[in-house]
C-alpha cells in the first residue's frame, strides 16, 4: 500500500489493517524529523491547518500544532473551550465560518460523540478527530500502537491490558478497535461501574481484578480517572480505587518482566498510577508523547499529500 | 340535502366487524348507510362516485401529536399539522400540552380549540397538562379544563417524579373520569441516556438509557392506578417488559390501556447508524428483538393503539451532535404507510391495524370517531393498499422535515381523506 484511501480521519473504525500499517510506517519515518536540529520540512508548505478545540487540551493541541509546523503548514489555534456559546450551535456555525476561510485540514476536539463526523459533512477540507466525547481518539490509539511496535517489534500476538475508566474513555475504544485489527490480544481491567454496557462483546477479555488481568501482559495501559468520578459516583473513594486499581510495583509484578507501562496523560499520580511506576524503567509515557507528534505528522501527510496518489473513499 | 354515494370500496370498520366490498352513503356529513347491500337501493338524486376498489376505513385517530403552536410556530402550527394529518388519513388528533406557554389553563385550551376551528381541516382535541407548567408539582384545574374541552390529562414529554403528587392527581382525575396518559422515564436511571443502552451505544460512545428506566416508573404508575382506580394510559411504551407489566396490572383489575409509536414498531436502534439525529427518540429506539416483540403484542391486542408521536423539530435542534439533539420525529403523513409494513410484512391483520389506528384510540379517549356505523360523523380515510411510493423530506406538508422515513419505500398510501362528509385531502398526480 503506498497511498492512504481516506479523506478524513474520524476514527480507527473504518480503517483497514493496511491503512493502519501505512500510517505507522510513515510515522516511523517522521520520528527522525523531530530528532534533527532543523525540524522544519516543506511537505505541507502553503497549506492551512486549523485546530478547533471545544474542550480544553494542552498536550493534544500542542502536539497537533507542532506536527503541522514541522511539516511547514500554517497553523491556527481556535480555542473555544471557555467560550460561553452553546456548543451544538457553535459547532456548525463555526464550521461554516472556518470553511469559508479555505483551510486544508481541520483538527477538532469536542465533548460530543459524533461531532467530528458531523463537521466532516459540512466542510470541504480534511477533518481529523482529536477526540469526540466518549467515542474515539484515533491519533492516540495510533501513537500507542507505534510506541508498542517500536518497543516490541510487532503488534500481532501482544497482550495488552487496558486498565481503569474504560466507560468514559475514547482512548480505550480506539485502542480496542486498533489492537484487535492488528491481531493483539486485548484485556480490559476495571471495576464494573467503569465498564460500558456490552463490553464482553467488544472482542476483549474482561477482568475486575488487576493481578488477574495483568498476568503475563506485554503492555499495561492505564487510563485517567476524572476527578469528579472518584468520590462516590463511580468508585467510593480515591484510596479504595488506588488500593484495587492503582498501578503500583506489587500489581505490576503480575505482568511480564519487560511489560511496557503506558498512560495517555495527564496522569493522576497516586490515583491510577504510582509515581515510582510512572517514572520507572518500564514506563514509556515519555515516548508516547514523542510518538504523538510523529503520528500526527504522518496522518496529516497521509490526508493532504498521499491521498492524491490513489483512489480514496 | 346532499347525498353522496361512494361505491366500489373495500370497507374495513372494526367497530362493526366489517371487512367487505360495498358502498358508503353520506348524508349531511354523516354516514347514512354502509356495506355490501347499500348500493342496491340508491336514493334518487344522489351523487354517485366509483372509488375504484380503494380501501375505506374510519378516519385515523392519532392521540399523541406535538405541535409548536403556541410558542414554536416555526416548527409546526395547528394549521400545518392539520394539513399533514389529512395527508396521512388522520381525521382526529389529540395535541400535547408541551407548548410555550404550557396548555394548563382553560384560556389556552380555548385558544387551541378556536385556532383549530378557524384553521384546521380536521378535528383537533387538546390534551391538558396534568400539573401546572408540566412541573410535576401542582395539579391543574382538571374539572374546568375538561369543561373547556380537554380530552385527556398528560405530562407530555415530562415525567412526574413525585409519587404523592401523582397519587393525588389520579385520585382527583378519577372523579371526573378523565384518562391520565403518561410516558414513563425514570428521572435518575439513565438520566443522561440518549439512546438504548447496549453494545451499539457503547461503540458510538453515547450514554445509554436502560429499558428499566421505562419499566420501573411504569410499574409504579400501575400501582398508583390500582390504588386510586383512575383510568391510566401508558402513552408510549417501547419494550415487551412494559407490555407484561400492563397485562399483570389488568389481571389485578387496574384500568389500563397502552400505546406504542409507529417508530418503535418499524425501526430499531441500528437505524441510528452514524449519529443520525432524526432517529433520536424518547423512549429510544430499542433492539430488533424488542421491535418484533412489540409488533406481536400489538397483533395480539396486548398493546391497544398506535400513535405517530409526531414531534416536529427544526434544524437548530436536530443538526447538532447526537447527544445534544432534541428527541422526536415527525410522523403524521407516514403513519398509515409505515403501519402497512406490519400488514404486508408481519401478519398484523388490516382489521387490527385500523382498530389500533382509529377505533380503539377513539374509544379510549371518548372521541366521536373511529367508526363508520350509520349515524356516525363521516370521517373517512381512503387508501390504495398496493401503491408504491418513496417518502421524501421535500414532499412533507409538515413544517418540519425531521422524518426517520426519508427515502423509505412504502407499499400503500392514503389517497383521499374526508372529514364530516367533505373531502379535505386528495393525493395529487
XYZ file of C-alpha atoms in Angstrom:
742
model
C 0.000 0.000 0.000
C 1.531 3.291 -0.999
C -1.363 5.642 -0.522
C -3.994 6.388 2.109
C -7.508 5.897 0.762
C -9.431 8.120 3.187
C -10.337 11.756 3.100
C -10.749 12.213 6.859
C -9.531 10.506 9.996
C -12.695 10.330 12.094
C -11.941 7.121 13.926
C -9.981 3.883 13.866
C -13.220 2.167 12.899
C -13.297 2.174 9.138
C -9.530 1.767 8.757
C -8.237 -1.488 7.350
C -5.049 -3.088 8.772
C -3.006 -1.932 5.726
C -4.196 1.662 6.363
C -3.001 1.418 9.954
C 0.343 -0.066 8.899
C 0.746 2.670 6.327
C 0.276 5.358 8.975
C 2.595 3.637 11.442
C 5.323 3.244 8.789
C 5.006 6.903 7.820
C 5.134 7.879 11.487
C 8.298 5.829 11.977
C 9.949 7.988 9.334
C 8.538 11.179 10.853
C 10.117 10.366 14.231
C 13.500 11.139 12.652
C 12.487 14.649 11.676
C 11.857 15.601 15.286
C 15.336 14.376 16.199
C 17.088 16.663 13.708
C 18.375 20.111 14.597
C 16.460 21.501 11.625
C 12.935 20.235 12.324
C 11.021 22.048 9.642
C 10.167 20.430 6.312
C 8.226 21.758 3.376
C 5.802 18.850 2.965
C 2.724 20.951 3.731
C 4.117 24.333 2.749
C 1.350 26.729 1.803
C -1.376 24.649 3.415
C -3.504 25.855 6.317
C -4.273 23.803 9.410
C -6.863 24.939 11.933
C -7.060 23.374 15.381
C -10.609 23.691 16.648
C -10.736 22.669 20.292
C -14.121 22.827 22.003
C -12.617 21.038 25.001
C -9.544 22.195 26.854
C -6.422 20.285 25.918
C -2.774 21.084 26.383
C -0.892 18.111 25.068
C -3.026 17.055 22.126
C -3.431 20.579 20.831
C 0.280 21.388 21.107
C 1.154 18.033 19.570
C -1.019 18.773 16.534
C 0.358 22.299 16.361
C 3.964 21.114 16.383
C 3.205 18.380 13.862
C 1.730 20.898 11.443
C 4.564 23.359 11.930
C 7.228 20.721 11.412
C 5.568 19.867 8.111
C 5.635 23.522 7.109
C 1.894 24.228 7.342
C 0.410 27.464 8.622
C -1.280 26.575 11.885
C -4.055 28.461 13.604
C -5.492 27.549 17.007
C -9.126 28.233 17.756
C -9.777 27.502 21.379
C -13.489 27.686 22.025
C -13.434 25.601 25.190
C -14.077 28.502 27.518
C -16.475 30.434 25.345
C -19.987 30.658 26.696
C -21.640 29.945 23.362
C -23.811 26.868 23.324
C -21.786 24.019 21.957
C -24.160 22.492 19.399
C -24.882 25.695 17.567
C -21.290 26.804 17.653
C -20.107 23.631 16.027
C -21.973 24.019 12.744
C -21.787 27.804 12.722
C -18.077 27.805 13.461
C -17.517 25.086 10.897
C -19.206 27.090 8.169
C -17.278 30.200 9.114
C -13.959 28.403 9.109
C -14.789 26.588 5.911
C -15.179 29.918 4.168
C -11.542 30.642 5.056
C -10.438 27.640 2.955
C -8.399 25.626 5.409
C -6.831 22.388 4.169
C -7.261 20.459 7.375
C -9.396 20.911 10.459
C -8.410 19.221 13.689
C -11.376 19.029 16.018
C -11.911 18.078 19.626
C -15.439 18.189 21.013
C -17.250 16.853 24.048
C -19.975 15.178 21.959
C -19.614 11.810 20.277
C -20.041 12.148 16.528
C -19.040 15.825 16.437
C -16.100 15.203 14.103
C -18.287 13.217 11.715
C -20.900 15.975 11.714
C -18.235 18.573 10.970
C -16.845 16.455 8.148
C -20.246 16.535 6.439
C -20.280 20.317 6.460
C -16.798 21.340 5.377
C -14.860 20.809 2.209
C -11.446 20.051 3.730
C -9.917 17.085 5.537
C -11.058 16.580 9.136
C -9.050 14.904 11.884
C -10.827 13.777 15.022
C -8.744 14.776 18.041
C -11.293 13.252 20.405
C -15.108 13.303 20.247
C -16.880 12.701 23.521
C -16.592 9.108 24.625
C -16.393 7.857 21.054
C -12.907 7.833 19.512
C -9.458 9.389 19.716
C -7.761 7.804 16.727
C -4.380 9.560 16.829
C -3.946 8.477 20.467
C -4.507 4.829 19.503
C -2.063 5.196 16.611
C 0.642 6.709 18.802
C 0.084 3.980 21.377
C 0.419 1.349 18.654
C 3.575 2.986 17.325
C 5.084 3.066 20.827
C 4.308 -0.625 21.311
C 5.533 -1.616 17.859
C 8.840 0.197 18.299
C 9.416 -1.411 21.706
C 8.163 -4.907 20.910
C 8.761 -5.095 17.180
C 5.194 -6.103 16.430
C 1.558 -5.759 17.475
C 0.315 -9.200 16.484
C 0.120 -11.603 19.422
C 0.923 -8.921 22.006
C -1.255 -8.968 25.125
C -2.422 -5.504 26.136
C -4.274 -4.833 29.402
C -6.264 -1.593 29.310
C -6.976 -0.589 32.900
C -9.283 1.897 34.553
C -12.136 4.093 33.378
C -12.991 2.289 30.133
C -16.602 3.513 30.342
C -15.802 7.150 29.668
C -12.683 6.599 27.589
C -12.461 7.350 23.878
C -8.815 6.282 24.121
C -9.941 2.815 25.204
C -12.457 2.468 22.357
C -9.961 3.483 19.671
C -7.306 1.213 21.168
C -9.661 -1.772 21.383
C -10.521 -1.414 17.690
C -6.957 -0.835 16.529
C -5.304 -3.540 18.621
C -7.901 -6.118 17.616
C -7.497 -5.191 13.956
C -3.747 -5.696 14.237
C -4.007 -9.090 15.925
C -3.172 -8.145 19.507
C -5.000 -9.689 22.456
C -6.915 -7.076 24.381
C -7.978 -7.217 28.014
C -9.848 -4.613 29.988
C -9.445 -4.363 33.745
C -11.790 -2.156 35.745
C -14.433 -2.074 38.446
C -17.818 -2.982 36.912
C -19.086 0.589 37.303
C -16.414 1.833 34.896
C -17.120 -0.615 32.069
C -19.580 0.110 29.262
C -22.667 -1.996 28.656
C -21.906 -4.849 26.296
C -18.140 -4.782 26.956
C -17.904 -8.579 26.789
C -18.982 -8.392 23.139
C -16.299 -5.863 22.218
C -13.691 -8.552 21.454
C -11.934 -8.158 24.782
C -11.381 -10.279 27.868
C -12.931 -8.633 30.897
C -11.282 -8.623 34.335
C -12.251 -6.940 37.576
C -9.089 -7.952 39.411
C -5.855 -6.173 38.493
C -3.493 -9.038 39.203
C -5.540 -11.498 37.166
C -5.929 -9.002 34.350
C -2.249 -8.119 34.277
C -0.990 -11.676 34.402
C 1.620 -12.166 31.658
C 0.608 -8.960 29.881
C 3.106 -7.385 27.477
C 1.621 -3.936 27.848
C -0.195 -2.273 30.750
C -2.143 0.704 29.512
C -3.532 2.881 32.284
C -6.428 5.280 31.778
C -7.083 8.543 33.522
C -9.874 8.672 36.101
C -11.597 12.058 36.053
C -11.646 13.722 39.445
C -15.444 14.122 39.527
C -15.851 10.364 39.193
C -13.575 9.434 42.096
C -15.592 10.092 45.212
C -18.772 8.117 45.427
C -20.311 8.395 41.981
C -18.465 5.610 40.170
C -15.988 4.419 42.812
C -16.247 5.031 46.545
C -13.002 6.906 47.101
C -9.548 7.621 45.779
C -7.903 5.446 48.374
C -10.164 2.491 47.605
C -9.582 2.922 43.892
C -5.839 3.155 44.316
C -5.812 0.081 46.557
C -7.599 -2.096 43.989
C -6.918 -0.478 40.617
C -3.921 1.828 41.016
C -0.846 0.509 39.257
C 1.900 0.003 41.822
C 5.003 -2.173 41.890
C 3.172 -5.047 43.542
C 0.428 -5.263 40.917
C 2.846 -4.712 38.045
C 4.723 -7.849 39.093
C 1.856 -9.905 37.636
C 2.672 -8.642 34.154
C 5.660 -9.822 32.147
C 9.003 -8.629 33.461
C 9.566 -6.452 30.417
C 5.979 -5.222 30.199
C 5.548 -1.659 28.997
C 3.658 0.808 31.183
C 1.653 3.383 29.243
C -0.642 6.290 30.072
C -2.280 8.754 27.663
C -1.890 11.578 30.182
C -2.437 13.712 32.037
C -1.737 11.366 34.947
C -3.258 11.360 38.398
C -0.290 10.155 40.393
C -1.436 8.217 43.427
C -4.847 7.571 41.895
C -4.460 5.316 38.887
C -0.680 5.059 38.924
C 2.122 5.228 41.499
C 4.833 7.782 40.831
C 7.582 5.194 41.063
C 5.929 3.267 38.227
C 5.170 6.320 36.093
C 8.824 7.340 36.350
C 10.207 3.804 36.446
C 12.189 1.802 33.886
C 9.153 0.111 32.340
C 7.348 3.376 31.694
C 7.184 4.560 28.084
C 4.934 7.517 28.867
C 7.556 9.970 27.576
C 7.919 8.036 24.319
C 4.158 8.184 23.850
C 4.308 11.972 23.759
C 7.188 11.841 21.309
C 5.348 9.369 19.074
C 2.300 11.607 19.225
C 3.947 14.311 17.173
C 5.230 11.772 14.653
C 1.855 10.065 14.265
C 0.078 13.382 13.746
C 2.648 14.368 11.120
C 2.035 11.048 9.377
C -1.739 11.447 9.483
C -1.660 14.955 8.055
C 0.737 13.971 5.336
C -1.429 10.954 4.511
C -4.584 13.051 4.262
C -3.098 16.033 2.464
C -0.400 14.564 0.261
C -0.598 10.806 -0.150
C -4.321 10.671 -0.740
C -3.767 12.434 -4.042
C -1.775 9.469 -5.301
C -4.613 6.991 -5.461
C -8.333 6.439 -5.237
C -9.911 7.444 -1.953
C -13.094 6.867 -0.079
C -79.958 17.879 1.405
C -76.880 16.451 -0.259
C -76.458 12.747 -0.586
C -73.179 11.279 -1.718
C -72.738 7.633 -2.564
C -69.262 6.199 -2.793
C -69.258 2.796 -4.430
C -66.783 0.030 -5.172
C -64.924 0.185 -1.858
C -63.311 -2.384 0.387
C -64.701 -1.253 3.723
C -62.799 -2.136 6.862
C -64.502 -0.966 10.042
C -63.559 -2.803 13.238
C -66.348 -1.021 15.149
C -68.896 -3.152 13.314
C -66.666 -6.104 12.448
C -66.896 -5.156 8.814
C -64.497 -6.141 6.043
C -66.497 -6.272 2.844
C -66.874 -4.761 -0.580
C -69.647 -2.233 -0.756
C -70.690 1.388 -0.726
C -70.979 4.262 1.707
C -73.916 6.659 1.648
C -73.188 10.051 3.191
C -75.982 12.391 4.095
C -75.457 15.766 5.740
C -71.936 14.924 6.781
C -72.907 11.656 8.417
C -72.926 8.035 7.400
C -76.439 7.164 6.278
C -75.773 3.619 5.150
C -72.766 1.393 4.651
C -71.869 -2.068 3.405
C -72.426 -4.616 0.669
C -76.174 -4.291 0.474
C -76.198 -0.473 0.344
C -75.623 0.016 -3.366
C -78.784 -1.826 -4.320
C -81.199 0.923 -3.323
C -79.605 4.272 -4.192
C -81.621 7.316 -3.213
C -82.813 9.444 -6.123
C -80.639 12.467 -6.970
C -77.634 11.087 -5.154
C -74.187 11.982 -6.341
C -72.536 8.645 -7.083
C -68.821 8.066 -7.375
C -66.996 4.854 -8.219
C -63.981 4.651 -5.897
C -62.199 2.006 -7.961
C -61.724 -0.572 -5.255
C -59.966 1.660 -2.710
C -59.852 0.785 0.967
C -62.259 2.824 3.108
C -61.758 2.969 6.855
C -62.814 5.253 9.669
C -60.534 8.311 9.654
C -57.434 7.667 11.748
C -57.236 8.965 15.304
C -53.757 9.967 16.440
C -53.675 10.585 20.156
C -50.116 11.762 20.608
C -49.253 14.772 18.471
C -46.825 17.501 19.453
C -47.359 20.871 17.802
C -45.365 24.092 18.015
C -48.359 26.379 18.477
C -48.308 28.378 20.678
C -44.639 29.292 21.074
C -42.881 27.227 18.425
C -44.728 28.121 15.241
C -41.529 27.816 13.203
C -41.673 24.070 13.887
C -45.392 23.472 13.310
C -48.686 25.293 13.546
C -52.107 23.811 14.138
C -52.864 24.597 10.503
C -49.752 22.936 9.077
C -50.216 19.913 11.359
C -53.804 19.545 10.226
C -52.762 19.553 6.573
C -50.096 16.958 7.293
C -52.565 14.855 9.253
C -55.146 14.979 6.452
C -52.493 13.780 4.018
C -51.926 10.855 6.355
C -55.607 9.892 6.553
C -55.806 11.221 10.099
C -59.071 12.998 10.865
C -58.715 13.485 14.617
C -55.639 14.399 16.618
C -55.009 14.869 20.298
C -52.447 17.633 20.766
C -49.919 17.555 23.578
C -49.676 20.373 26.117
C -45.879 20.760 25.717
C -46.107 24.207 24.183
C -44.937 27.622 25.296
C -46.954 28.502 27.308
C -47.936 25.039 28.503
C -51.610 24.110 27.948
C -52.520 24.012 31.638
C -55.234 26.665 31.688
C -58.729 26.924 30.214
C -57.809 30.020 28.184
C -55.114 28.021 26.415
C -57.399 25.065 25.788
C -59.848 27.520 24.269
C -57.061 29.050 22.186
C -56.206 25.659 20.684
C -59.850 24.888 20.002
C -60.514 28.272 18.445
C -57.413 28.161 16.280
C -58.350 24.667 15.177
C -61.900 25.721 14.367
C -60.632 28.587 12.203
C -57.649 26.950 10.540
C -57.803 23.198 10.738
C -59.492 20.886 8.286
C -59.545 18.021 10.781
C -60.762 17.587 14.368
C -58.286 18.807 16.966
C -58.685 17.732 20.594
C -56.358 19.345 23.099
C -54.810 17.381 25.932
C -54.220 19.393 29.069
C -51.259 19.341 31.416
C -51.765 17.131 34.454
C -49.663 19.506 36.544
C -49.213 23.252 36.249
C -46.467 24.097 33.817
C -45.840 20.340 33.495
C -43.607 20.821 36.528
C -44.915 17.718 38.284
C -45.785 19.579 41.464
C -49.285 21.088 41.495
C -52.457 19.746 39.912
C -54.025 21.760 37.132
C -57.769 22.510 37.098
C -58.995 19.161 35.820
C -62.687 19.933 36.031
C -62.534 23.290 34.330
C -60.104 22.005 31.712
C -62.429 19.146 30.887
C -65.382 21.510 30.594
C -63.282 23.676 28.253
C -62.675 20.688 26.006
C -59.505 18.954 27.158
C -59.955 15.250 26.408
C -57.084 13.785 28.404
C -54.596 14.778 31.096
C -50.930 14.183 30.413
C -47.424 15.256 31.283
C -46.436 15.209 27.583
C -42.709 14.599 27.358
C -42.274 15.218 31.073
C -42.061 12.738 33.901
C -43.758 13.047 37.246
C -41.153 12.015 39.802
C -43.187 12.661 42.944
C -45.400 9.650 43.638
C -47.516 11.574 46.139
C -48.383 14.238 43.563
C -49.279 11.531 41.073
C -51.475 9.706 43.570
C -53.457 12.849 44.385
C -53.753 13.800 40.722
C -55.033 10.360 39.752
C -57.444 10.287 42.680
C -58.831 13.641 41.620
C -58.886 12.770 37.909
C -60.921 9.637 38.630
C -63.726 11.817 39.931
C -64.019 13.464 36.506
C -63.461 10.220 34.649
C -60.590 11.720 32.699
C -57.877 9.423 31.356
C -54.364 10.124 32.662
C -51.839 9.421 29.893
C -48.180 9.256 30.862
C -44.865 8.427 29.248
C -42.576 6.905 31.805
C -38.937 7.756 32.274
C -37.029 7.381 35.495
C -35.569 10.747 36.484
C -32.313 9.216 37.695
C -31.711 5.888 35.987
C -30.107 6.525 32.638
C -30.787 10.223 33.073
C -28.027 11.108 30.606
C -29.015 8.337 28.228
C -29.527 9.430 24.636
C -30.141 6.028 23.054
C -30.882 2.449 24.031
C -28.252 1.120 26.431
C -26.176 -1.675 24.991
C -23.254 -2.626 22.804
C -24.245 -0.346 19.945
C -24.421 2.718 22.217
C -21.119 1.734 23.788
C -19.328 1.638 20.446
C -20.784 5.009 19.497
C -19.602 6.427 22.825
C -23.150 7.522 23.658
C -24.708 7.225 27.098
C -27.395 4.589 27.187
C -30.817 4.565 28.737
C -31.673 1.096 30.053
C -35.111 -0.404 29.477
C -35.606 -0.410 33.238
C -35.798 3.397 33.095
C -39.146 2.905 31.333
C -40.338 -0.185 33.182
C -39.738 0.870 36.799
C -41.792 4.088 36.739
C -44.461 2.319 34.659
C -44.791 -0.308 37.365
C -45.091 2.466 39.941
C -47.770 4.212 37.880
C -49.718 0.978 37.514
C -49.660 0.505 41.288
C -50.946 4.038 41.804
C -53.611 3.495 39.155
C -54.688 0.413 41.094
C -54.637 2.346 44.342
C -56.755 5.203 43.010
C -58.952 3.413 40.478
C -58.094 6.004 37.820
C -58.083 5.316 34.079
C -54.412 5.069 33.206
C -52.982 5.144 29.699
C -49.340 4.152 29.137
C -48.754 6.690 26.409
C -45.638 5.338 24.715
C -44.104 2.020 25.658
C -41.174 0.510 23.834
C -40.186 -2.809 25.403
C -42.054 -6.115 25.887
C -41.461 -5.989 29.662
C -43.762 -2.975 29.755
C -46.427 -4.997 27.968
C -46.028 -7.736 30.561
C -46.342 -5.250 33.426
C -49.569 -3.932 31.916
C -51.004 -7.409 31.417
C -50.303 -8.245 35.061
C -51.901 -4.993 36.200
C -55.009 -5.755 34.131
C -55.256 -9.101 35.874
C -55.261 -7.223 39.175
C -58.159 -5.141 37.885
C -56.255 -1.960 37.037
C -57.947 0.114 34.328
C -55.067 0.497 31.916
C -54.569 0.916 28.184
C -51.366 1.370 26.216
C -49.868 2.870 23.096
C -46.747 2.319 21.053
C -45.333 4.715 18.496
C -45.122 3.689 14.866
C -41.372 4.308 15.089
C -40.928 1.622 17.716
C -42.892 -0.820 15.548
C -40.925 -0.249 12.368
C -37.413 0.920 13.341
C -34.682 -0.210 15.696
C -31.533 1.211 17.307
C -29.342 0.204 14.368
C -31.128 2.776 12.226
C -29.208 5.442 14.151
C -26.155 4.393 12.147
C -23.548 7.127 12.344
C -25.307 9.533 14.687
C -28.460 10.194 12.651
C -30.351 12.555 14.938
C -33.729 12.036 13.224
C -33.708 8.640 14.928
C -33.133 10.147 18.374
C -36.413 9.481 20.147
C -37.779 9.152 23.642
C -38.099 6.381 24.646
C -35.111 5.465 22.488
C -35.391 3.034 19.600
C -34.753 -0.427 21.002
C -33.323 -3.648 19.596
C -34.757 -5.627 16.688
C -35.902 -8.318 19.146
C -37.829 -5.678 21.072
C -39.411 -4.338 17.900
C -40.579 -7.780 16.828
C -41.997 -8.446 20.295
C -43.879 -5.138 20.227
C -45.391 -5.983 16.835
C -46.558 -9.326 18.217
C -48.059 -7.636 21.272
C -49.886 -5.202 19.020
C -51.222 -8.010 16.838
C -52.433 -9.850 19.938
C -54.156 -6.735 21.228
C -51.957 -6.548 24.334
C -50.926 -3.115 23.156
C -54.091 -1.177 22.375
C -53.156 1.550 19.944
C -50.530 3.045 17.644
C -49.563 6.727 17.751
C -47.410 8.752 15.389
C -45.868 10.661 18.290
C -45.466 13.390 15.686
C -42.832 15.745 17.090
C -41.618 18.423 14.693
C -38.063 19.637 15.272
C -36.130 22.251 13.375
C -32.536 22.145 12.157
C -31.492 24.142 15.216
C -32.475 21.231 17.443
C -31.528 18.380 15.110
C -28.447 19.443 13.143
C -26.225 19.215 16.194
C -24.175 16.400 17.732
C -26.381 13.423 18.611
C -26.294 13.828 22.389
C -27.240 17.500 22.096
C -30.101 16.922 19.662
C -33.769 17.067 20.668
C -35.816 13.885 20.763
C -38.633 13.305 18.327
C -39.665 12.706 14.736
C -42.499 13.892 12.537
C -44.915 11.134 11.636
C -48.425 12.236 10.689
C -48.011 11.759 6.950
C -46.184 8.446 7.107
C -48.205 6.848 9.930
C -50.514 4.726 7.804
C -47.965 3.751 5.158
C -45.469 2.748 7.830
C -48.178 0.805 9.668
C -48.941 -1.088 6.450
C -45.462 -2.599 6.708
C -46.881 -4.592 9.605
C -49.737 -5.769 7.382
C -47.685 -6.549 4.289
C -44.683 -7.995 6.084
C -45.581 -9.075 9.597
C -49.040 -10.611 9.581
C -50.903 -7.953 11.551
C -54.398 -8.055 10.070
C -55.799 -4.997 8.370
C -58.739 -5.022 10.734
C -56.430 -4.980 13.785
C -54.366 -2.156 12.256
C -57.421 0.017 11.647
C -58.647 -0.828 15.125
C -55.316 0.305 16.625
C -55.182 3.442 14.481
C -58.781 4.550 14.745
C -61.459 2.619 16.594
C -59.570 1.851 19.824
C -57.998 5.285 20.334
C -61.395 6.941 19.805
C -62.912 4.614 22.385
C -60.144 5.087 24.946
C -60.305 8.865 24.815
C -64.048 9.112 24.294
C -63.856 10.836 20.928
C -66.744 10.835 18.414
C -64.663 8.999 15.822
C -63.315 5.589 14.899
C -66.499 4.185 13.401
C -68.440 4.219 10.143
C -71.666 2.940 11.662
C -74.784 4.655 10.326
C -75.246 7.914 12.179
C -71.506 8.466 12.715
C -69.734 11.574 11.502
C -68.413 10.776 8.021
C -64.683 10.931 8.783
C -63.202 8.521 6.283
C -59.726 7.665 5.043
C -59.334 6.093 1.615
C -56.166 4.208 0.738
C -54.627 2.274 -2.079
C -53.083 -0.686 -0.280
C -50.653 -1.580 -3.042
C -49.478 1.820 -4.289
C -45.671 2.012 -4.126
C -44.130 5.325 -3.161
C -40.991 6.811 -1.683
C -41.220 9.340 1.140
C -39.088 12.446 0.775
C -38.462 15.336 3.153
C -39.447 17.838 0.447
C -42.732 16.046 -0.093
C -43.829 16.569 3.515
C -46.559 19.097 4.247
C -45.396 19.345 7.837
C -43.403 22.474 8.534
C -40.557 20.407 9.971
C -38.780 17.755 7.969
C -37.313 15.523 10.669
C -38.708 12.280 9.321
C -36.998 8.972 10.070
C -38.572 7.677 6.854
C -36.690 9.867 4.402
C -36.304 7.907 1.170
C -38.161 4.977 2.703
C -40.033 2.739 0.290
C -43.646 2.135 1.193
C -46.365 -0.037 -0.253
C -49.750 1.578 0.203
C -50.783 5.174 0.580
C -53.631 7.411 1.674
C -55.376 8.675 -1.460
C -58.251 10.714 -0.049
C -59.356 11.945 3.348
C -62.845 13.088 4.214
C -63.913 14.950 7.318
C -67.607 15.361 8.177
C -68.566 14.215 4.710
C -66.257 16.590 2.863
C -63.057 15.821 1.052
C -60.170 17.601 2.820
C -57.286 15.882 1.075
C -56.708 14.247 -2.244
C -53.376 12.828 -3.423
C -52.097 14.835 -6.379
C -50.976 13.204 -9.620
